[in-house]
Every structure is written in structure tokens, then in C-alpha cells.
Tab-separated table of C-alpha atoms in Angstrom:
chain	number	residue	atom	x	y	z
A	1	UNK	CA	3.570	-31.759	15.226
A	2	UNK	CA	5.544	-34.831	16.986
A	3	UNK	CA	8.726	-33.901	18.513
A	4	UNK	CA	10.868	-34.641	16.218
A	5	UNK	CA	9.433	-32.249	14.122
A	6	UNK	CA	8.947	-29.672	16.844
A	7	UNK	CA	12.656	-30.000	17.372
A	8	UNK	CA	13.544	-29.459	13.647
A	9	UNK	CA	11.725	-26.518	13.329
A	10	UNK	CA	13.667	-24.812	16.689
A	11	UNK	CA	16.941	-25.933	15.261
A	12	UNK	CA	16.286	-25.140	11.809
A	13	UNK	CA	13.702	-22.032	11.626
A	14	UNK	CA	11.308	-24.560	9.299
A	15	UNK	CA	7.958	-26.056	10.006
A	16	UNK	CA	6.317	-28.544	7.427
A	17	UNK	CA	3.855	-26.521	5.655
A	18	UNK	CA	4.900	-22.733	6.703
A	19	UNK	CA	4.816	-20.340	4.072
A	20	UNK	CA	1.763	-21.266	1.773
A	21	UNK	CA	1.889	-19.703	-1.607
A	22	UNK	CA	-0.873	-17.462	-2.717
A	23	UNK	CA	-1.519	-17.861	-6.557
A	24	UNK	CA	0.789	-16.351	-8.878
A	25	UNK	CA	3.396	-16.135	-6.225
A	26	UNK	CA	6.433	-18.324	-5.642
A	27	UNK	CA	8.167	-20.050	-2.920
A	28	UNK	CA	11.894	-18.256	-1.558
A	29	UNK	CA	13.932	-20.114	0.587
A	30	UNK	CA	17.106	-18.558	1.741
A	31	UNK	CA	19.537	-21.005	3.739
A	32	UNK	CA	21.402	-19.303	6.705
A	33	UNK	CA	24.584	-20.932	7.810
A	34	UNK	CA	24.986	-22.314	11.430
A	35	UNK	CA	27.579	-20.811	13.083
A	36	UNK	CA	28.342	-23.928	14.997
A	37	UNK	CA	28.789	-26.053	12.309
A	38	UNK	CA	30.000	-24.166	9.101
A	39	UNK	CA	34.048	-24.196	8.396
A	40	UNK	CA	33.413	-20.459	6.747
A	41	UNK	CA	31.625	-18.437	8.966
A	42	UNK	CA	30.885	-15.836	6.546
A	43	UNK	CA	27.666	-14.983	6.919
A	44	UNK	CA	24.202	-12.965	5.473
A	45	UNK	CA	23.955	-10.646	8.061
A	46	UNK	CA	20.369	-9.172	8.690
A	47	UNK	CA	18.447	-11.884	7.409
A	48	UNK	CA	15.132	-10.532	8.715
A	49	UNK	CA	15.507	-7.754	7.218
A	50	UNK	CA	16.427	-9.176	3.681
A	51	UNK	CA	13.308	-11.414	4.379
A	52	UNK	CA	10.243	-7.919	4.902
A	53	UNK	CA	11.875	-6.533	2.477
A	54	UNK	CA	11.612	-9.232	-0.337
A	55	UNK	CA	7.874	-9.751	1.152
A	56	UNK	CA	7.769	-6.382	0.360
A	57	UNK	CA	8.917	-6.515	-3.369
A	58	UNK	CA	7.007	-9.724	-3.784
A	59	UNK	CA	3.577	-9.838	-1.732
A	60	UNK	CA	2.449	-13.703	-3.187
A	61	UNK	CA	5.764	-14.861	-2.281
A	62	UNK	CA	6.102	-17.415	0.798
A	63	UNK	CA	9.680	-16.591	2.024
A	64	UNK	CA	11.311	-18.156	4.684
A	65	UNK	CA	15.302	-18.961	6.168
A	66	UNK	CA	16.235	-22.384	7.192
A	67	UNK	CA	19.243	-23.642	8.506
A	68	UNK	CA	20.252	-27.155	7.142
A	69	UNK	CA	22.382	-28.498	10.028
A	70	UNK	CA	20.521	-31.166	12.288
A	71	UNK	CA	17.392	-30.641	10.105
A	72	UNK	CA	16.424	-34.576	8.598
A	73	UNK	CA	17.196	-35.325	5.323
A	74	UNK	CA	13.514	-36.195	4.542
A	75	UNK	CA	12.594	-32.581	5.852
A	76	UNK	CA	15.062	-31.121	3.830
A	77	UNK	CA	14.365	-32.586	0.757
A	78	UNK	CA	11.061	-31.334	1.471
A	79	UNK	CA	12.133	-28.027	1.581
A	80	UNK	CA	13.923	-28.083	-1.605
A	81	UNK	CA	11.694	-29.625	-3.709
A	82	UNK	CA	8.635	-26.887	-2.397
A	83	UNK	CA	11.470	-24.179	-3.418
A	84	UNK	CA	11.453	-22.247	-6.395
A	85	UNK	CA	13.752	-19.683	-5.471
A	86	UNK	CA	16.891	-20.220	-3.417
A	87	UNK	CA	19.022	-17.675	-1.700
A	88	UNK	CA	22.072	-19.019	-0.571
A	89	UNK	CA	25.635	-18.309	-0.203
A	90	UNK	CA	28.089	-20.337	-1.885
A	91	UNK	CA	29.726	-23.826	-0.420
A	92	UNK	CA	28.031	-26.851	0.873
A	93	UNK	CA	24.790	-25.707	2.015
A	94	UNK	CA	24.099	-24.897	-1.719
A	95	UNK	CA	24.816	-28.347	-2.914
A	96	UNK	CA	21.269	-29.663	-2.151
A	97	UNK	CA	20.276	-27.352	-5.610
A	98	UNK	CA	20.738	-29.717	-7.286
A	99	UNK	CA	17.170	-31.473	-5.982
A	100	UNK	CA	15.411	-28.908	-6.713
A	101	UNK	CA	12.304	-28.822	-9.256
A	102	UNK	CA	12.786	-27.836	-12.790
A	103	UNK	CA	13.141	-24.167	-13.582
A	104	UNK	CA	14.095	-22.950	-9.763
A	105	UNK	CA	16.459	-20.301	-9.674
A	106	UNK	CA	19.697	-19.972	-7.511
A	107	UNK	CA	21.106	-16.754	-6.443
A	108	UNK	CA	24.805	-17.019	-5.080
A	109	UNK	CA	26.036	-13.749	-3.715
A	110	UNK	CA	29.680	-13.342	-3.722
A	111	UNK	CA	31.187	-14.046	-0.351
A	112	UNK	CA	34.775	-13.702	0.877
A	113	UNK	CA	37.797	-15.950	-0.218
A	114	UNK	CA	38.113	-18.300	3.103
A	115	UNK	CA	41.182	-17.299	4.418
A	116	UNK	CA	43.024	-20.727	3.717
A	117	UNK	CA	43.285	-19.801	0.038
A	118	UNK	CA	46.824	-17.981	-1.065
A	119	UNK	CA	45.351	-14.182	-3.021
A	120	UNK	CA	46.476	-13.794	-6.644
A	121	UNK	CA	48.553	-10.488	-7.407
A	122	UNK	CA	45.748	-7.762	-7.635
A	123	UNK	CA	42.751	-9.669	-5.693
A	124	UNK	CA	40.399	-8.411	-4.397
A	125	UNK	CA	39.594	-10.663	-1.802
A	126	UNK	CA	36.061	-12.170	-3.207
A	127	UNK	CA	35.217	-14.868	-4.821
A	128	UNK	CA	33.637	-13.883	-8.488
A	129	UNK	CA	33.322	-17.382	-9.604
A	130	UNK	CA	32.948	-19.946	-6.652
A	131	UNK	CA	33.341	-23.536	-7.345
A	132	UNK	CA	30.228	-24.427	-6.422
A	133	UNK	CA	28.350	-23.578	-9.362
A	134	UNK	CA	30.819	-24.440	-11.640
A	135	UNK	CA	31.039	-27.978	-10.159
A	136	UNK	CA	27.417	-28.844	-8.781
A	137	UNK	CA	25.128	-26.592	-10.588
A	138	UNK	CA	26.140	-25.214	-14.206
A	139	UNK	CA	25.632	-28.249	-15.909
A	140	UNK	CA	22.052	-28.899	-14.528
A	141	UNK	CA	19.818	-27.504	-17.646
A	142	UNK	CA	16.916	-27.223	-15.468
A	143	UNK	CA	18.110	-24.810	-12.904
A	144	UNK	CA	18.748	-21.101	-13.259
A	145	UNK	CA	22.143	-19.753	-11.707
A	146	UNK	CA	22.518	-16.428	-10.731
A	147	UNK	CA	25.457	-14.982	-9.043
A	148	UNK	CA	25.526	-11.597	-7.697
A	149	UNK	CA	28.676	-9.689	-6.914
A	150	UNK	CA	27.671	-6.318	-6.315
A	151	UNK	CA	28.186	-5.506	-2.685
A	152	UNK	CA	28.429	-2.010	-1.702
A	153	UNK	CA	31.416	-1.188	0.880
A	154	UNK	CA	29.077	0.031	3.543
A	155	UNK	CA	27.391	-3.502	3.443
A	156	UNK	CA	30.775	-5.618	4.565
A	157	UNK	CA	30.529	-6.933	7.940
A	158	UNK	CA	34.445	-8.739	9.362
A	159	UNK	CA	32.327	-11.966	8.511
A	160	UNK	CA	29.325	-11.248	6.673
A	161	UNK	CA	27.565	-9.092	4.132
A	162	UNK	CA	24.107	-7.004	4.173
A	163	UNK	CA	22.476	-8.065	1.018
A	164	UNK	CA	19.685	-5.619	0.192
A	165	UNK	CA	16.091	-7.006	-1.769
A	166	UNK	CA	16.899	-3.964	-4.110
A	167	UNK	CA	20.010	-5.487	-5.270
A	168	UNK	CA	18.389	-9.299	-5.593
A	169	UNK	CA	15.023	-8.139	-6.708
A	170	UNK	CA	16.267	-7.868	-10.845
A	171	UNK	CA	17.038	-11.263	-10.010
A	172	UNK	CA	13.807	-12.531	-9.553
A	173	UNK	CA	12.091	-10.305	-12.016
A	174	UNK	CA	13.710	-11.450	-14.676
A	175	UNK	CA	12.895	-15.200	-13.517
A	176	UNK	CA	9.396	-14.326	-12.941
A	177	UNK	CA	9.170	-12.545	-16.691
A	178	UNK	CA	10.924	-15.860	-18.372
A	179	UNK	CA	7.821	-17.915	-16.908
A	180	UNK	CA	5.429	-15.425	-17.985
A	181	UNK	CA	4.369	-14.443	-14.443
């Protein structure tokens, strides 16, 4: 690898070519946010977990976290366009969805309201609908958009959430049994 790409993948948790896909499986990508750069810091907390345990679920899946910030556009793009299913939370690191190939699914937990943002009378604090979808990804017929809102208590961190494979898994099920996989 030169060291530009030796440097991406330190910064960025992604080498070109990790993660091969054995047949009949899929690629997962979930993007982590960088603490240092992201203007909400809340976070997927136990990411390596979340990661066995979707290897787990799905053996011929090539799964893998990534972290956008400082990471070249030319490597992202790869990543995106090798990505069939994408694990993100909501806000800008989501908005490179929209390059990826036809049929990929996007799963958009629910995160916190940022803290800039006046409650309505009787919120509960979450975002149910976040913009992003509505404005970047809804209206792109040849993406799947799932969002997922069901986090249990005991899995809210002050700036994260534990998201469990058992919870996401229907997700992907349901994508893999629409392509006949």
C-alpha cells in the first residue's frame, strides 16, 4: 500500500480491498462518527460488538466500520459503491447514500435531538423522522431506507446508543428475502 493509503486506513479503519464477499453474502458498511470532527457527538457505542455479532447473524457478509473524516474522496466513493448495506446514524455522514449502487439498503437508527433544537410539548427527545432521509434519500427509487427507532432504555449512553444485531437483523432479512437471497 503507498502511504497515502496506509494513512487512510489508520485514520479511517478502511483498507482497499478488506472485507471480500463470499458468494451469496453481501457487503455491510457501518460509518462511525469522528469525535473530532462531528458537530453531534452522538455516537454508536460498542461498535465491535455490533460488528461479531452481525458476522454472527450473517457468516457471507464482509462487514466493516469506517470513519469518513480525512479519508479521500476517491477512497470513499470506493467504499460506497462496494456497499450494499449501510449502517449509519443520521446527519452528514449519511449523505454519501446517495452514491450508492442500486438496491443498497440504509438503516438509520434514531439518535438524539441535538441539543440546539427547541422540544415540542410531549417530546420525547428523539428524532423519529430525521431530515436526512426525507431530504437526501426518500426520493432515490433505487435505495432502500430503513429507520429504526426501537432503543431499549438500558441501551442509552449520555451520547450514544448500544444498537444490538438482534434489533437490525429483521432489517436485513427482509432485504436479503426481496432479492431472493
Amino acid at each position: 500500500a503507498t502511504p497515502a493509503a496506509a494513512a487512510t486506513a489508520a485514520r479511517s479503519g478502511w483498507e482497499p480491498g478488506l472485507g471480500k464477499v463470499v458468494d451469496g453474502g453481501f457487503r455491510l458498511t457501518l460509518v462511525e462518527k469522528d469525535p473530532a470532527t462531528a458537530l453531534n457527538l452522538f455516537v454508536i457505542v460498542g461498535v465491535a460488538e455490533l460488528l461479531g455479532a452481525l458476522r454472527e447473524r450473517f457468516p457471507s457478509a464482509a462487514t466493516s466500520a469506517v470513519r469518513w473524516a480525512g479519508m479521500p474522496l476517491r477512497d470513499l466513493l470506493e467504499v460506497v459503491r462496494g456497499t450494499e448495506v449501510l449502517l449509519s446514524l443520521p446527519g452528514s455522514d449519511v449523505v454519501d447514500s446517495i452514491f450508492l449502487p442500486d438496491g443498497a439498503l440504509v438503516i438509520l437508527p434514531c439518535r438524539k435531538r441535538p441539543s440546539c433544537l427547541r422540544p415540542n410539548p410531549g417530546d420525547d427527545g428523539w428524532e423519529h423522522e430525521p431530515s436526512e432521509p426525507i431530504l437526501w434519500l426518500w426520493h432515490r427509487p433505487y435505495l432502500e431506507v430503513a429507520t429504526y427507532c426501537g432503543h431499549r432504555a438500558e441501551d442509552l449512553r449520555p451520547n450514544g446508543v448500544v444498537l444490538r444485531a438482534d434489533d437490525l437483523a429483521p432489517f436485513i432479512h427482509d432485504w436479503l428475502a426481496d432479492r431472493g437471497r
